[in-house]
């Protein structure tokens, strides 16, 4: 009797989660490899939920809410607009998902009256997102979650991911994105920690968001650490990389400074490849506004 009841409960839960996560092989047009990867990741997510012995929060069985959890993990906090763009749910759908997650104690809502404030994961939210992600890893909450400049910087890093997702909606950006100390490259005690890193099938995007507040010495240190990692880790010989320097307030002087430092420190690895060249295994540095660097990426998108 109890066994039959357990089988019935499992069937109801399976149907509910599968419907909300829309895992329906064979329906619709043939997916791209990137779309297959994303669908596979979500399939693993709801399968892992079925194996959890404890009660599942109702909000987690919604794909929009589950996707919002993953976005909040990848960005270490995100605005409602960013979550709406990255989950494809629209502003109202994102708010409903976030509200349900907040009721279940998985996210913290930003203070009222602060348009730039970010939603964040709670400890329970980080636990559940670890069960949704393929690697099952719980990202520690990054230091310095405060307000002011740090909050603006985090918002700008999130905007880079949003713009990539808007330009190429079929790509699984959220699963490939690392930010706020989670995308560091290191070797022999040398650590280069970009603001964000995107791991693509054929290479990497290293992202730096520049608000013009870092002095020359700080910029030199960034380029020096990247050069050390390239030299001693062999990263420059394994896969192509593009360093995107996104400027908040671009100026001729700032662009000149970054290009000068890039040439000084990274010259052995720098290339200027034709668009779509497939045997490029080196580094290129793109400097400009968010729209300008994404346009540069668009010239090579078919390769990546």
Tab-separated table of C-alpha atoms in Angstrom:
chain	number	residue	atom	x	y	z
A	1	UNK	CA	0.000	0.000	0.000
A	2	UNK	CA	2.669	2.477	1.051
A	3	UNK	CA	4.813	1.453	-1.895
A	4	UNK	CA	1.974	2.168	-4.323
A	5	UNK	CA	1.376	5.523	-2.657
A	6	UNK	CA	5.069	6.349	-3.023
A	7	UNK	CA	5.022	5.455	-6.716
A	8	UNK	CA	1.965	7.660	-7.202
A	9	UNK	CA	3.653	10.619	-5.480
A	10	UNK	CA	6.802	10.149	-7.616
A	11	UNK	CA	4.673	10.132	-10.761
A	12	UNK	CA	2.867	13.336	-9.802
A	13	UNK	CA	6.154	15.073	-8.944
A	14	UNK	CA	7.794	13.858	-12.169
A	15	UNK	CA	4.908	15.170	-14.265
A	16	UNK	CA	4.855	18.533	-12.476
A	17	UNK	CA	8.589	19.176	-12.678
A	18	UNK	CA	8.922	17.924	-16.261
A	19	UNK	CA	6.015	20.116	-17.377
A	20	UNK	CA	7.426	23.238	-15.708
A	21	UNK	CA	10.928	22.579	-17.041
A	22	UNK	CA	9.541	21.812	-20.526
A	23	UNK	CA	11.788	18.835	-21.157
A	24	UNK	CA	10.065	17.442	-24.241
A	25	UNK	CA	12.516	15.693	-26.593
A	26	UNK	CA	11.426	15.508	-30.191
A	27	UNK	CA	9.036	18.475	-30.067
A	28	UNK	CA	9.678	21.506	-32.264
A	29	UNK	CA	12.567	22.317	-34.622
A	30	UNK	CA	15.909	20.567	-34.336
A	31	UNK	CA	17.899	22.372	-31.620
A	32	UNK	CA	21.375	23.800	-32.067
A	33	UNK	CA	24.283	22.184	-30.138
A	34	UNK	CA	24.149	25.083	-27.646
A	35	UNK	CA	20.417	24.645	-27.156
A	36	UNK	CA	20.934	20.894	-26.686
A	37	UNK	CA	23.530	21.619	-24.020
A	38	UNK	CA	21.172	23.938	-22.167
A	39	UNK	CA	18.273	21.508	-22.441
A	40	UNK	CA	20.517	18.729	-21.188
A	41	UNK	CA	21.563	20.854	-18.212
A	42	UNK	CA	17.938	21.477	-17.276
A	43	UNK	CA	17.110	17.799	-17.740
A	44	UNK	CA	19.862	16.937	-15.264
A	45	UNK	CA	18.465	19.604	-12.939
A	46	UNK	CA	14.951	18.208	-12.660
A	47	UNK	CA	16.258	14.634	-12.507
A	48	UNK	CA	18.400	15.596	-9.535
A	49	UNK	CA	15.361	17.173	-7.866
A	50	UNK	CA	13.503	13.861	-8.063
A	51	UNK	CA	16.263	12.151	-6.076
A	52	UNK	CA	16.139	14.594	-3.150
A	53	UNK	CA	14.476	12.995	-0.119
A	54	UNK	CA	13.428	16.259	1.542
A	55	UNK	CA	10.434	18.386	0.472
A	56	UNK	CA	11.066	20.555	-2.582
A	57	UNK	CA	10.085	24.229	-2.257
A	58	UNK	CA	7.136	24.831	-4.622
A	59	UNK	CA	8.915	27.725	-6.360
A	60	UNK	CA	11.841	25.540	-7.458
A	61	UNK	CA	9.588	23.375	-9.654
A	62	UNK	CA	8.950	26.405	-11.893
A	63	UNK	CA	11.530	26.693	-14.651
A	64	UNK	CA	11.459	30.499	-14.551
A	65	UNK	CA	12.114	30.531	-10.806
A	66	UNK	CA	14.791	27.843	-11.100
A	67	UNK	CA	16.475	29.812	-13.894
A	68	UNK	CA	16.333	32.936	-11.716
A	69	UNK	CA	18.176	31.027	-8.973
A	70	UNK	CA	20.930	30.081	-11.420
A	71	UNK	CA	21.192	33.678	-12.696
A	72	UNK	CA	21.496	35.009	-9.143
A	73	UNK	CA	24.258	32.494	-8.491
A	74	UNK	CA	26.179	33.296	-11.668
A	75	UNK	CA	25.970	37.065	-11.169
A	76	UNK	CA	26.214	37.033	-7.351
A	77	UNK	CA	23.039	39.112	-7.331
A	78	UNK	CA	20.969	40.589	-10.150
A	79	UNK	CA	18.274	43.164	-10.790
A	80	UNK	CA	14.763	42.191	-11.828
A	81	UNK	CA	15.369	43.540	-15.342
A	82	UNK	CA	18.492	41.395	-15.720
A	83	UNK	CA	16.669	38.299	-14.510
A	84	UNK	CA	13.768	39.028	-16.879
A	85	UNK	CA	16.161	39.286	-19.828
A	86	UNK	CA	18.159	36.169	-18.950
A	87	UNK	CA	15.183	33.938	-18.158
A	88	UNK	CA	13.060	35.237	-21.046
A	89	UNK	CA	10.127	35.673	-18.680
A	90	UNK	CA	9.435	39.388	-19.007
A	91	UNK	CA	9.398	41.821	-16.094
A	92	UNK	CA	6.081	40.594	-14.642
A	93	UNK	CA	7.079	36.928	-14.921
A	94	UNK	CA	10.443	37.616	-13.294
A	95	UNK	CA	8.755	39.436	-10.416
A	96	UNK	CA	6.334	36.567	-9.841
A	97	UNK	CA	9.209	34.067	-9.839
A	98	UNK	CA	11.312	36.169	-7.458
A	99	UNK	CA	8.358	36.733	-5.153
A	100	UNK	CA	7.693	32.990	-4.940
A	101	UNK	CA	11.381	32.333	-4.241
A	102	UNK	CA	11.331	34.989	-1.518
A	103	UNK	CA	8.273	33.380	0.089
A	104	UNK	CA	10.176	30.092	0.200
A	105	UNK	CA	13.155	31.829	1.824
A	106	UNK	CA	15.510	31.273	-1.115
A	107	UNK	CA	16.188	34.892	-2.125
A	108	UNK	CA	16.395	38.277	-0.443
A	109	UNK	CA	14.491	41.150	-2.009
A	110	UNK	CA	16.308	44.486	-2.382
A	111	UNK	CA	15.298	47.364	-0.108
A	112	UNK	CA	12.290	49.290	-1.347
A	113	UNK	CA	12.888	52.479	-3.283
A	114	UNK	CA	16.316	51.499	-4.663
A	115	UNK	CA	16.023	50.889	-8.374
A	116	UNK	CA	19.654	49.776	-8.718
A	117	UNK	CA	19.533	47.297	-5.837
A	118	UNK	CA	19.994	43.612	-6.529
A	119	UNK	CA	18.163	40.450	-5.512
A	120	UNK	CA	20.462	37.977	-3.735
A	121	UNK	CA	20.463	34.333	-2.744
A	122	UNK	CA	20.030	33.249	0.850
A	123	UNK	CA	21.981	30.343	2.320
A	124	UNK	CA	19.020	28.068	1.553
A	125	UNK	CA	18.903	29.452	-1.983
A	126	UNK	CA	22.571	28.614	-2.544
A	127	UNK	CA	21.904	25.090	-1.327
A	128	UNK	CA	19.044	24.580	-3.783
A	129	UNK	CA	20.870	26.159	-6.696
A	130	UNK	CA	23.743	23.734	-6.094
A	131	UNK	CA	21.246	20.939	-6.691
A	132	UNK	CA	20.114	22.512	-9.944
A	133	UNK	CA	23.546	23.153	-11.440
A	134	UNK	CA	25.300	20.323	-13.291
A	135	UNK	CA	28.470	20.636	-11.189
A	136	UNK	CA	26.529	20.793	-7.936
A	137	UNK	CA	28.907	23.437	-6.582
A	138	UNK	CA	27.731	26.027	-4.054
A	139	UNK	CA	29.351	29.346	-4.890
A	140	UNK	CA	30.317	31.255	-1.742
A	141	UNK	CA	28.703	34.644	-1.434
A	142	UNK	CA	31.296	37.155	-2.722
A	143	UNK	CA	32.789	39.686	-0.332
A	144	UNK	CA	31.793	43.323	-0.497
A	145	UNK	CA	28.092	43.010	-1.198
A	146	UNK	CA	27.542	46.597	-0.185
A	147	UNK	CA	26.203	49.632	-1.942
A	148	UNK	CA	27.565	52.494	-3.972
A	149	UNK	CA	30.390	51.888	-6.428
A	150	UNK	CA	30.614	48.147	-5.825
A	151	UNK	CA	26.883	47.752	-6.515
A	152	UNK	CA	27.162	49.767	-9.733
A	153	UNK	CA	30.125	47.672	-10.852
A	154	UNK	CA	28.271	44.409	-10.256
A	155	UNK	CA	25.272	45.753	-12.159
A	156	UNK	CA	27.514	46.607	-15.133
A	157	UNK	CA	29.055	43.120	-15.139
A	158	UNK	CA	25.547	41.678	-15.245
A	159	UNK	CA	24.663	43.944	-18.158
A	160	UNK	CA	27.447	42.336	-20.212
A	161	UNK	CA	25.840	38.907	-19.800
A	162	UNK	CA	22.391	40.353	-20.561
A	163	UNK	CA	23.622	41.905	-23.807
A	164	UNK	CA	25.303	38.680	-24.901
A	165	UNK	CA	22.097	36.770	-24.189
A	166	UNK	CA	19.993	39.303	-26.111
A	167	UNK	CA	22.219	39.107	-29.176
A	168	UNK	CA	22.468	35.301	-29.117
A	169	UNK	CA	19.438	33.954	-27.219
A	170	UNK	CA	20.021	30.310	-28.244
A	171	UNK	CA	23.380	30.091	-26.467
A	172	UNK	CA	23.476	28.793	-22.848
A	173	UNK	CA	25.231	31.899	-21.505
A	174	UNK	CA	24.041	31.529	-17.935
A	175	UNK	CA	25.717	28.145	-17.512
A	176	UNK	CA	28.968	29.374	-19.134
A	177	UNK	CA	29.263	32.622	-17.159
A	178	UNK	CA	31.481	33.148	-14.086
A	179	UNK	CA	31.863	36.446	-12.268
A	180	UNK	CA	32.975	38.145	-9.054
A	181	UNK	CA	35.974	36.053	-8.120
A	182	UNK	CA	34.650	32.846	-9.677
A	183	UNK	CA	36.370	33.116	-13.041
A	184	UNK	CA	39.961	33.476	-11.887
A	185	UNK	CA	42.827	31.912	-13.837
A	186	UNK	CA	45.822	30.903	-11.752
A	187	UNK	CA	49.152	29.158	-12.001
A	188	UNK	CA	52.171	28.871	-9.679
A	189	UNK	CA	50.603	31.213	-7.155
A	190	UNK	CA	49.832	33.927	-9.740
A	191	UNK	CA	46.144	34.754	-10.045
A	192	UNK	CA	44.446	36.785	-12.748
A	193	UNK	CA	40.903	37.562	-11.638
A	194	UNK	CA	38.815	39.204	-14.384
A	195	UNK	CA	35.443	40.711	-13.582
A	196	UNK	CA	33.873	37.847	-15.519
A	197	UNK	CA	34.783	34.856	-17.633
A	198	UNK	CA	32.693	33.068	-20.246
A	199	UNK	CA	33.715	29.517	-21.159
A	200	UNK	CA	32.649	28.827	-24.742
A	201	UNK	CA	33.108	25.568	-26.664
A	202	UNK	CA	36.150	26.873	-28.567
A	203	UNK	CA	37.641	29.429	-26.223
A	204	UNK	CA	37.061	32.047	-23.564
A	205	UNK	CA	35.891	35.599	-23.168
A	206	UNK	CA	37.636	37.494	-20.356
A	207	UNK	CA	35.623	40.547	-19.334
A	208	UNK	CA	36.764	43.661	-17.521
A	209	UNK	CA	34.328	46.462	-16.710
A	210	UNK	CA	36.101	49.802	-16.398
A	211	UNK	CA	34.395	52.799	-14.789
A	212	UNK	CA	37.498	54.962	-15.139
A	213	UNK	CA	38.242	54.879	-11.397
A	214	UNK	CA	41.254	52.528	-11.453
A	215	UNK	CA	44.604	54.268	-11.694
A	216	UNK	CA	47.318	53.310	-14.169
A	217	UNK	CA	49.171	51.253	-11.550
A	218	UNK	CA	46.081	49.106	-10.918
A	219	UNK	CA	45.551	48.534	-14.640
A	220	UNK	CA	49.215	47.609	-15.050
A	221	UNK	CA	48.851	45.033	-12.273
A	222	UNK	CA	45.898	43.436	-14.069
A	223	UNK	CA	47.772	43.131	-17.345
A	224	UNK	CA	50.910	41.909	-15.564
A	225	UNK	CA	49.003	39.116	-13.795
A	226	UNK	CA	47.351	38.027	-17.032
A	227	UNK	CA	50.741	37.944	-18.763
A	228	UNK	CA	52.181	35.830	-15.924
A	229	UNK	CA	49.318	33.353	-16.165
A	230	UNK	CA	49.723	33.132	-19.937
A	231	UNK	CA	53.470	32.633	-19.648
A	232	UNK	CA	53.526	29.998	-16.930
A	233	UNK	CA	50.172	28.338	-17.422
A	234	UNK	CA	50.315	27.940	-21.177
A	235	UNK	CA	46.773	29.270	-21.494
A	236	UNK	CA	47.607	31.240	-24.599
A	237	UNK	CA	48.536	28.065	-26.453
A	238	UNK	CA	45.456	26.011	-25.617
A	239	UNK	CA	42.511	28.029	-26.858
A	240	UNK	CA	41.714	31.455	-28.293
A	241	UNK	CA	40.784	34.168	-25.836
A	242	UNK	CA	39.321	37.614	-26.193
A	243	UNK	CA	39.792	40.225	-23.471
A	244	UNK	CA	36.811	42.587	-23.515
A	245	UNK	CA	37.458	45.918	-21.808
A	246	UNK	CA	33.998	47.465	-21.431
A	247	UNK	CA	34.239	51.191	-20.695
A	248	UNK	CA	31.492	52.935	-18.756
A	249	UNK	CA	32.568	56.413	-19.883
A	250	UNK	CA	34.884	55.971	-22.861
A	251	UNK	CA	37.429	58.649	-23.652
A	252	UNK	CA	40.271	58.798	-26.131
A	253	UNK	CA	42.802	58.968	-23.299
A	254	UNK	CA	41.409	55.954	-21.473
A	255	UNK	CA	41.228	53.860	-24.641
A	256	UNK	CA	44.798	54.852	-25.525
A	257	UNK	CA	46.028	53.889	-22.037
A	258	UNK	CA	44.431	50.436	-22.095
A	259	UNK	CA	45.651	49.731	-25.623
A	260	UNK	CA	49.165	50.844	-24.654
A	261	UNK	CA	49.223	48.546	-21.610
A	262	UNK	CA	47.807	45.656	-23.625
A	263	UNK	CA	50.581	46.030	-26.178
A	264	UNK	CA	53.271	46.423	-23.506
A	265	UNK	CA	52.326	43.391	-21.436
A	266	UNK	CA	50.577	41.042	-23.871
A	267	UNK	CA	52.374	41.667	-27.171
A	268	UNK	CA	53.655	38.059	-27.620
A	269	UNK	CA	50.085	36.778	-27.499
A	270	UNK	CA	48.228	39.479	-29.393
A	271	UNK	CA	46.740	38.876	-32.832
A	272	UNK	CA	44.387	40.693	-35.170
A	273	UNK	CA	42.604	37.810	-36.909
A	274	UNK	CA	40.271	38.028	-39.870
A	275	UNK	CA	36.650	37.513	-38.863
A	276	UNK	CA	35.855	33.838	-38.507
A	277	UNK	CA	39.431	32.574	-38.812
A	278	UNK	CA	39.312	29.108	-37.271
A	279	UNK	CA	42.961	28.396	-36.456
A	280	UNK	CA	43.476	31.382	-34.148
A	281	UNK	CA	44.922	30.199	-30.834
A	282	UNK	CA	45.958	33.498	-29.347
A	283	UNK	CA	44.631	36.585	-27.596
A	284	UNK	CA	42.947	39.750	-28.817
A	285	UNK	CA	41.957	42.789	-26.722
A	286	UNK	CA	38.827	44.761	-27.555
A	287	UNK	CA	38.275	48.141	-25.908
A	288	UNK	CA	35.122	50.242	-26.117
A	289	UNK	CA	31.559	50.581	-24.973
A	290	UNK	CA	29.472	47.493	-24.319
A	291	UNK	CA	27.829	47.757	-27.724
A	292	UNK	CA	31.171	48.175	-29.493
A	293	UNK	CA	32.854	45.138	-27.940
A	294	UNK	CA	29.778	42.967	-28.531
A	295	UNK	CA	29.812	44.099	-32.171
A	296	UNK	CA	33.413	42.918	-32.380
A	297	UNK	CA	32.391	39.586	-30.930
A	298	UNK	CA	29.611	39.341	-33.521
A	299	UNK	CA	32.227	39.308	-36.280
A	300	UNK	CA	33.623	36.055	-34.871
A	301	UNK	CA	30.474	34.567	-33.315
A	302	UNK	CA	30.148	31.848	-35.932
A	303	UNK	CA	33.527	30.470	-34.861
A	304	UNK	CA	32.973	30.485	-31.097
